[in-house]
């Protein structure tokens, strides 16, 4: 079975954006959902209604993944408008097929 990790999705965004803050990554993901689903078919990018607001199921997990996998995959390159700027640490990363046991 092929497993796509959330960090692969972030890598996809950063490969297009170069360096970006979390809101920029977020907005790129939101406007490129179809491309992401094509590249990373197992990543669920569904929305659900909550209190009358459309909420992406994936938004929170992307944010957590960005911080959790920063050592291996992403690095902070500074600050912009009081927000951390991220970039891809490893060019090879991104939507690699992970064999799950």
mmCIF file of N, CA and C in Angstrom:
data_model
loop_
_atom_site.group_PDB
_atom_site.id
_atom_site.type_symbol
_atom_site.label_atom_id
_atom_site.label_comp_id
_atom_site.label_asym_id
_atom_site.label_seq_id
_atom_site.Cartn_x
_atom_site.Cartn_y
_atom_site.Cartn_z
ATOM 1 N N UNK A 1 0.841 -1.195 0.000
ATOM 2 C CA UNK A 1 0.000 0.000 0.000
ATOM 3 C C UNK A 1 0.874 1.241 0.000
ATOM 4 N N UNK A 2 0.467 2.220 -0.765
ATOM 5 C CA UNK A 2 1.220 3.468 -0.849
ATOM 6 C C UNK A 2 0.701 4.453 0.185
ATOM 7 N N UNK A 3 1.604 5.048 0.926
ATOM 8 C CA UNK A 3 1.206 6.015 1.941
ATOM 9 C C UNK A 3 1.850 7.362 1.619
ATOM 10 N N UNK A 4 1.045 8.377 1.541
ATOM 11 C CA UNK A 4 1.576 9.728 1.369
ATOM 12 C C UNK A 4 1.527 10.423 2.709
ATOM 13 N N UNK A 5 2.613 11.047 3.063
ATOM 14 C CA UNK A 5 2.627 11.753 4.344
ATOM 15 C C UNK A 5 2.277 13.212 4.129
ATOM 16 N N UNK A 6 1.756 13.817 5.167
ATOM 17 C CA UNK A 6 1.403 15.227 5.107
ATOM 18 C C UNK A 6 2.631 16.060 4.733
ATOM 19 N N UNK A 7 3.808 15.648 5.201
ATOM 20 C CA UNK A 7 4.990 16.453 4.896
ATOM 21 C C UNK A 7 5.302 16.435 3.400
ATOM 22 N N UNK A 8 4.880 15.385 2.717
ATOM 23 C CA UNK A 8 5.076 15.354 1.268
ATOM 24 C C UNK A 8 4.241 16.437 0.597
ATOM 25 N N UNK A 9 3.067 16.674 1.164
ATOM 26 C CA UNK A 9 2.179 17.697 0.616
ATOM 27 C C UNK A 9 2.776 19.084 0.842
ATOM 28 N N UNK A 10 3.331 19.285 2.039
ATOM 29 C CA UNK A 10 3.975 20.573 2.322
ATOM 30 C C UNK A 10 5.171 20.750 1.388
ATOM 31 N N UNK A 11 5.913 19.670 1.164
ATOM 32 C CA UNK A 11 7.073 19.732 0.273
ATOM 33 C C UNK A 11 6.640 20.136 -1.132
ATOM 34 N N UNK A 12 5.501 19.607 -1.554
ATOM 35 C CA UNK A 12 4.956 19.956 -2.867
ATOM 36 C C UNK A 12 4.730 21.470 -2.944
ATOM 37 N N UNK A 13 4.143 22.018 -1.893
ATOM 38 C CA UNK A 13 3.879 23.457 -1.856
ATOM 39 C C UNK A 13 5.183 24.248 -1.868
ATOM 40 N N UNK A 14 6.137 23.833 -1.027
ATOM 41 C CA UNK A 14 7.390 24.586 -0.928
ATOM 42 C C UNK A 14 8.228 24.474 -2.198
ATOM 43 N N UNK A 15 8.066 23.375 -2.923
ATOM 44 C CA UNK A 15 8.799 23.252 -4.172
ATOM 45 C C UNK A 15 8.303 24.311 -5.160
ATOM 46 N N UNK A 16 7.017 24.609 -5.098
ATOM 47 C CA UNK A 16 6.448 25.633 -5.981
ATOM 48 C C UNK A 16 6.718 27.040 -5.465
ATOM 49 N N UNK A 17 6.675 27.201 -4.149
ATOM 50 C CA UNK A 17 6.753 28.543 -3.575
ATOM 51 C C UNK A 17 8.172 29.005 -3.290
ATOM 52 N N UNK A 18 9.104 28.052 -3.146
ATOM 53 C CA UNK A 18 10.450 28.418 -2.704
ATOM 54 C C UNK A 18 10.435 28.563 -1.196
ATOM 55 N N UNK A 19 10.443 29.792 -0.719
ATOM 56 C CA UNK A 19 10.326 30.039 0.712
ATOM 57 C C UNK A 19 8.948 30.607 0.989
ATOM 58 N N UNK A 20 8.362 30.207 2.109
ATOM 59 C CA UNK A 20 7.007 30.667 2.378
ATOM 60 C C UNK A 20 6.692 30.612 3.861
ATOM 61 N N UNK A 21 5.767 31.478 4.280
ATOM 62 C CA UNK A 21 5.259 31.414 5.643
ATOM 63 C C UNK A 21 4.099 30.428 5.655
ATOM 64 N N UNK A 22 3.675 30.046 6.854
ATOM 65 C CA UNK A 22 2.581 29.097 6.967
ATOM 66 C C UNK A 22 1.314 29.570 6.231
ATOM 67 N N UNK A 23 0.870 30.836 6.390
ATOM 68 C CA UNK A 23 -0.332 31.255 5.651
ATOM 69 C C UNK A 23 -0.176 31.155 4.133
ATOM 70 N N UNK A 24 1.038 31.390 3.631
ATOM 71 C CA UNK A 24 1.265 31.274 2.187
ATOM 72 C C UNK A 24 1.193 29.809 1.746
ATOM 73 N N UNK A 25 1.782 28.929 2.536
ATOM 74 C CA UNK A 25 1.709 27.486 2.253
ATOM 75 C C UNK A 25 0.250 27.060 2.254
ATOM 76 N N UNK A 26 -0.444 27.509 3.285
ATOM 77 C CA UNK A 26 -1.844 27.164 3.475
ATOM 78 C C UNK A 26 -2.680 27.609 2.285
ATOM 79 N N UNK A 27 -2.462 28.829 1.829
ATOM 80 C CA UNK A 27 -3.281 29.355 0.746
ATOM 81 C C UNK A 27 -2.929 28.652 -0.572
ATOM 82 N N UNK A 28 -1.666 28.278 -0.757
ATOM 83 C CA UNK A 28 -1.291 27.519 -1.959
ATOM 84 C C UNK A 28 -1.965 26.149 -1.942
ATOM 85 N N UNK A 29 -1.956 25.489 -0.792
ATOM 86 C CA UNK A 29 -2.593 24.176 -0.688
ATOM 87 C C UNK A 29 -4.081 24.287 -0.994
ATOM 88 N N UNK A 30 -4.686 25.323 -0.460
ATOM 89 C CA UNK A 30 -6.125 25.490 -0.636
ATOM 90 C C UNK A 30 -6.481 25.699 -2.105
ATOM 91 N N UNK A 31 -5.645 26.436 -2.828
ATOM 92 C CA UNK A 31 -6.000 26.700 -4.223
ATOM 93 C C UNK A 31 -5.452 25.651 -5.188
ATOM 94 N N UNK A 32 -4.711 24.686 -4.693
ATOM 95 C CA UNK A 32 -4.154 23.651 -5.577
ATOM 96 C C UNK A 32 -4.572 22.248 -5.168
ATOM 97 N N UNK A 33 -5.740 22.148 -4.554
ATOM 98 C CA UNK A 33 -6.161 20.851 -4.041
ATOM 99 C C UNK A 33 -6.203 19.764 -5.098
ATOM 100 N N UNK A 34 -6.662 20.102 -6.296
ATOM 101 C CA UNK A 34 -6.801 19.062 -7.317
ATOM 102 C C UNK A 34 -5.443 18.482 -7.709
ATOM 103 N N UNK A 35 -4.466 19.378 -7.867
ATOM 104 C CA UNK A 35 -3.114 18.931 -8.201
ATOM 105 C C UNK A 35 -2.567 18.028 -7.097
ATOM 106 N N UNK A 36 -2.845 18.408 -5.849
ATOM 107 C CA UNK A 36 -2.344 17.632 -4.719
ATOM 108 C C UNK A 36 -2.977 16.247 -4.697
ATOM 109 N N UNK A 37 -4.280 16.200 -4.904
ATOM 110 C CA UNK A 37 -4.967 14.924 -4.882
ATOM 111 C C UNK A 37 -4.453 14.027 -6.004
ATOM 112 N N UNK A 38 -4.121 14.634 -7.154
ATOM 113 C CA UNK A 38 -3.548 13.845 -8.252
ATOM 114 C C UNK A 38 -2.175 13.303 -7.869
ATOM 115 N N UNK A 39 -1.339 14.141 -7.266
ATOM 116 C CA UNK A 39 0.026 13.731 -6.936
ATOM 117 C C UNK A 39 0.078 12.825 -5.720
ATOM 118 N N UNK A 40 -0.762 13.114 -4.750
ATOM 119 C CA UNK A 40 -0.739 12.399 -3.475
ATOM 120 C C UNK A 40 -2.142 11.865 -3.193
ATOM 121 N N UNK A 41 -2.546 10.838 -3.920
ATOM 122 C CA UNK A 41 -3.949 10.426 -3.877
ATOM 123 C C UNK A 41 -4.456 9.993 -2.506
ATOM 124 N N UNK A 42 -3.569 9.566 -1.625
ATOM 125 C CA UNK A 42 -4.059 9.081 -0.336
ATOM 126 C C UNK A 42 -4.209 10.171 0.710
ATOM 127 N N UNK A 43 -3.794 11.381 0.368
ATOM 128 C CA UNK A 43 -3.940 12.460 1.324
ATOM 129 C C UNK A 43 -5.365 12.989 1.229
ATOM 130 N N UNK A 44 -6.039 12.996 2.343
ATOM 131 C CA UNK A 44 -7.434 13.411 2.358
ATOM 132 C C UNK A 44 -7.524 14.922 2.533
ATOM 133 N N UNK A 45 -8.075 15.602 1.542
ATOM 134 C CA UNK A 45 -8.183 17.053 1.625
ATOM 135 C C UNK A 45 -9.652 17.474 1.704
ATOM 136 N N UNK A 46 -10.439 16.695 2.399
ATOM 137 C CA UNK A 46 -11.870 16.990 2.472
ATOM 138 C C UNK A 46 -12.181 18.168 3.378
ATOM 139 N N UNK A 47 -13.308 18.759 3.101
ATOM 140 C CA UNK A 47 -13.826 19.824 3.955
ATOM 141 C C UNK A 47 -15.017 19.295 4.730
ATOM 142 N N UNK A 48 -15.286 19.894 5.865
ATOM 143 C CA UNK A 48 -16.520 19.590 6.581
ATOM 144 C C UNK A 48 -17.106 20.891 7.086
ATOM 145 N N UNK A 49 -18.406 20.886 7.288
ATOM 146 C CA UNK A 49 -19.062 22.082 7.815
ATOM 147 C C UNK A 49 -18.969 22.046 9.329
ATOM 148 N N UNK A 50 -18.517 23.126 9.900
ATOM 149 C CA UNK A 50 -18.507 23.216 11.363
ATOM 150 C C UNK A 50 -18.973 24.608 11.772
ATOM 151 N N UNK A 51 -20.046 24.660 12.521
ATOM 152 C CA UNK A 51 -20.630 25.942 12.946
ATOM 153 C C UNK A 51 -20.832 26.879 11.758
ATOM 154 N N UNK A 52 -21.331 26.308 10.673
ATOM 155 C CA UNK A 52 -21.613 27.127 9.496
ATOM 156 C C UNK A 52 -20.382 27.566 8.728
ATOM 157 N N UNK A 53 -19.195 27.118 9.154
ATOM 158 C CA UNK A 53 -17.965 27.498 8.458
ATOM 159 C C UNK A 53 -17.368 26.266 7.791
ATOM 160 N N UNK A 54 -16.953 26.416 6.552
ATOM 161 C CA UNK A 54 -16.312 25.302 5.852
ATOM 162 C C UNK A 54 -14.905 25.152 6.401
ATOM 163 N N UNK A 55 -14.578 23.994 6.903
ATOM 164 C CA UNK A 55 -13.283 23.802 7.537
ATOM 165 C C UNK A 55 -12.555 22.627 6.888
ATOM 166 N N UNK A 56 -11.319 22.856 6.523
ATOM 167 C CA UNK A 56 -10.561 21.779 5.895
ATOM 168 C C UNK A 56 -10.061 20.827 6.974
ATOM 169 N N UNK A 57 -10.276 19.543 6.751
ATOM 170 C CA UNK A 57 -9.844 18.522 7.699
ATOM 171 C C UNK A 57 -8.319 18.502 7.806
ATOM 172 N N UNK A 58 -7.664 18.900 6.727
ATOM 173 C CA UNK A 58 -6.217 18.735 6.643
ATOM 174 C C UNK A 58 -5.437 19.920 7.209
ATOM 175 N N UNK A 59 -6.104 21.039 7.423
ATOM 176 C CA UNK A 59 -5.352 22.247 7.773
ATOM 177 C C UNK A 59 -4.520 22.065 9.033
ATOM 178 N N UNK A 60 -5.141 21.519 10.053
ATOM 179 C CA UNK A 60 -4.456 21.372 11.331
ATOM 180 C C UNK A 60 -3.293 20.390 11.223
ATOM 181 N N UNK A 61 -3.532 19.282 10.514
ATOM 182 C CA UNK A 61 -2.466 18.279 10.428
ATOM 183 C C UNK A 61 -1.274 18.768 9.609
ATOM 184 N N UNK A 62 -1.524 19.650 8.644
ATOM 185 C CA UNK A 62 -0.397 20.226 7.896
ATOM 186 C C UNK A 62 0.455 21.068 8.826
ATOM 187 N N UNK A 63 -0.212 21.870 9.637
ATOM 188 C CA UNK A 63 0.521 22.762 10.542
ATOM 189 C C UNK A 63 1.362 21.957 11.527
ATOM 190 N N UNK A 64 0.765 20.919 12.090
ATOM 191 C CA UNK A 64 1.489 20.061 13.034
ATOM 192 C C UNK A 64 2.660 19.389 12.330
ATOM 193 N N UNK A 65 2.407 18.883 11.133
ATOM 194 C CA UNK A 65 3.445 18.180 10.379
ATOM 195 C C UNK A 65 4.614 19.111 10.053
ATOM 196 N N UNK A 66 4.296 20.366 9.731
ATOM 197 C CA UNK A 66 5.342 21.337 9.404
ATOM 198 C C UNK A 66 6.301 21.475 10.576
ATOM 199 N N UNK A 67 5.755 21.570 11.774
ATOM 200 C CA UNK A 67 6.597 21.747 12.956
ATOM 201 C C UNK A 67 7.261 20.444 13.385
ATOM 202 N N UNK A 68 6.547 19.343 13.267
ATOM 203 C CA UNK A 68 7.076 18.076 13.752
ATOM 204 C C UNK A 68 8.203 17.566 12.859
ATOM 205 N N UNK A 69 8.088 17.778 11.548
ATOM 206 C CA UNK A 69 9.103 17.212 10.659
ATOM 207 C C UNK A 69 10.116 18.244 10.213
ATOM 208 N N UNK A 70 10.152 19.381 10.921
ATOM 209 C CA UNK A 70 11.034 20.446 10.454
ATOM 210 C C UNK A 70 12.509 20.026 10.440
ATOM 211 N N UNK A 71 12.935 19.243 11.413
ATOM 212 C CA UNK A 71 14.354 18.877 11.463
ATOM 213 C C UNK A 71 14.764 18.131 10.196
ATOM 214 N N UNK A 72 13.929 17.167 9.803
ATOM 215 C CA UNK A 72 14.288 16.317 8.677
ATOM 216 C C UNK A 72 14.056 17.002 7.331
ATOM 217 N N UNK A 73 12.969 17.732 7.207
ATOM 218 C CA UNK A 73 12.524 18.132 5.876
ATOM 219 C C UNK A 73 12.510 19.615 5.602
ATOM 220 N N UNK A 74 12.190 20.390 6.612
ATOM 221 C CA UNK A 74 12.012 21.820 6.389
ATOM 222 C C UNK A 74 12.924 22.599 7.317
ATOM 223 N N UNK A 75 13.329 23.771 6.873
ATOM 224 C CA UNK A 75 14.112 24.603 7.781
ATOM 225 C C UNK A 75 13.568 26.013 7.799
ATOM 226 N N UNK A 76 13.756 26.654 8.942
ATOM 227 C CA UNK A 76 13.331 28.045 9.093
ATOM 228 C C UNK A 76 14.411 28.923 8.496
ATOM 229 N N UNK A 77 13.991 29.900 7.696
ATOM 230 C CA UNK A 77 14.999 30.762 7.077
ATOM 231 C C UNK A 77 14.901 32.180 7.590
ATOM 232 N N UNK A 78 14.034 32.403 8.564
ATOM 233 C CA UNK A 78 13.909 33.750 9.111
ATOM 234 C C UNK A 78 12.459 34.084 9.397
ATOM 235 N N UNK A 79 12.180 35.379 9.430
ATOM 236 C CA UNK A 79 10.839 35.851 9.778
ATOM 237 C C UNK A 79 10.362 36.831 8.726
ATOM 238 N N UNK A 80 9.065 36.841 8.477
ATOM 239 C CA UNK A 80 8.459 37.843 7.613
ATOM 240 C C UNK A 80 7.116 38.208 8.228
ATOM 241 N N UNK A 81 6.891 39.473 8.472
ATOM 242 C CA UNK A 81 5.654 39.928 9.120
ATOM 243 C C UNK A 81 5.401 39.175 10.420
ATOM 244 N N UNK A 82 6.441 38.923 11.158
ATOM 245 C CA UNK A 82 6.295 38.254 12.443
ATOM 246 C C UNK A 82 6.023 36.770 12.337
ATOM 247 N N UNK A 83 6.129 36.205 11.135
ATOM 248 C CA UNK A 83 5.891 34.769 10.967
ATOM 249 C C UNK A 83 7.144 34.068 10.475
ATOM 250 N N UNK A 84 7.277 32.811 10.863
ATOM 251 C CA UNK A 84 8.428 32.018 10.431
ATOM 252 C C UNK A 84 8.361 31.758 8.931
ATOM 253 N N UNK A 85 9.492 31.912 8.258
ATOM 254 C CA UNK A 85 9.586 31.573 6.843
ATOM 255 C C UNK A 85 10.247 30.200 6.740
ATOM 256 N N UNK A 86 9.628 29.301 5.967
ATOM 257 C CA UNK A 86 10.104 27.925 5.823
ATOM 258 C C UNK A 86 10.617 27.672 4.418
ATOM 259 N N UNK A 87 11.544 26.749 4.315
ATOM 260 C CA UNK A 87 11.909 26.263 2.982
ATOM 261 C C UNK A 87 12.226 24.780 3.069
ATOM 262 N N UNK A 88 12.247 24.152 1.910
ATOM 263 C CA UNK A 88 12.521 22.729 1.811
ATOM 264 C C UNK A 88 13.991 22.491 2.095
ATOM 265 N N UNK A 89 14.288 21.567 3.006
ATOM 266 C CA UNK A 89 15.667 21.249 3.322
ATOM 267 C C UNK A 89 16.251 20.287 2.291
ATOM 268 N N UNK A 90 15.413 19.346 1.852
ATOM 269 C CA UNK A 90 15.895 18.279 0.969
ATOM 270 C C UNK A 90 15.121 18.314 -0.340
ATOM 271 N N UNK A 91 15.817 18.617 -1.425
ATOM 272 C CA UNK A 91 15.174 18.719 -2.737
ATOM 273 C C UNK A 91 14.482 17.422 -3.154
ATOM 274 N N UNK A 92 14.983 16.302 -2.666
ATOM 275 C CA UNK A 92 14.447 15.020 -3.106
ATOM 276 C C UNK A 92 13.114 14.689 -2.463
ATOM 277 N N UNK A 93 12.795 15.391 -1.377
ATOM 278 C CA UNK A 93 11.576 15.074 -0.650
ATOM 279 C C UNK A 93 10.341 15.485 -1.435
ATOM 280 N N UNK A 94 9.281 14.780 -1.230
ATOM 281 C CA UNK A 94 8.013 15.213 -1.801
ATOM 282 C C UNK A 94 7.293 14.073 -2.477
ATOM 283 N N UNK A 95 6.177 13.701 -1.941
ATOM 284 C CA UNK A 95 5.331 12.679 -2.524
ATOM 285 C C UNK A 95 6.109 11.441 -2.944
ATOM 286 N N UNK A 96 7.000 11.017 -2.117
ATOM 287 C CA UNK A 96 7.692 9.748 -2.364
ATOM 288 C C UNK A 96 6.778 8.631 -1.930
ATOM 289 N N UNK A 97 6.885 7.519 -2.591
ATOM 290 C CA UNK A 97 6.063 6.382 -2.191
ATOM 291 C C UNK A 97 6.667 5.750 -0.944
ATOM 292 N N UNK A 98 5.857 5.668 0.084
ATOM 293 C CA UNK A 98 6.307 5.068 1.338
ATOM 294 C C UNK A 98 5.708 3.679 1.425
ATOM 295 N N UNK A 99 6.532 2.694 1.608
ATOM 296 C CA UNK A 99 6.001 1.341 1.783
ATOM 297 C C UNK A 99 5.625 1.181 3.252
ATOM 298 N N UNK A 100 4.354 0.926 3.488
ATOM 299 C CA UNK A 100 3.984 0.690 4.882
ATOM 300 C C UNK A 100 3.926 -0.809 5.111
ATOM 301 N N UNK A 101 4.437 -1.224 6.234
ATOM 302 C CA UNK A 101 4.545 -2.660 6.470
ATOM 303 C C UNK A 101 3.177 -3.255 6.753
#
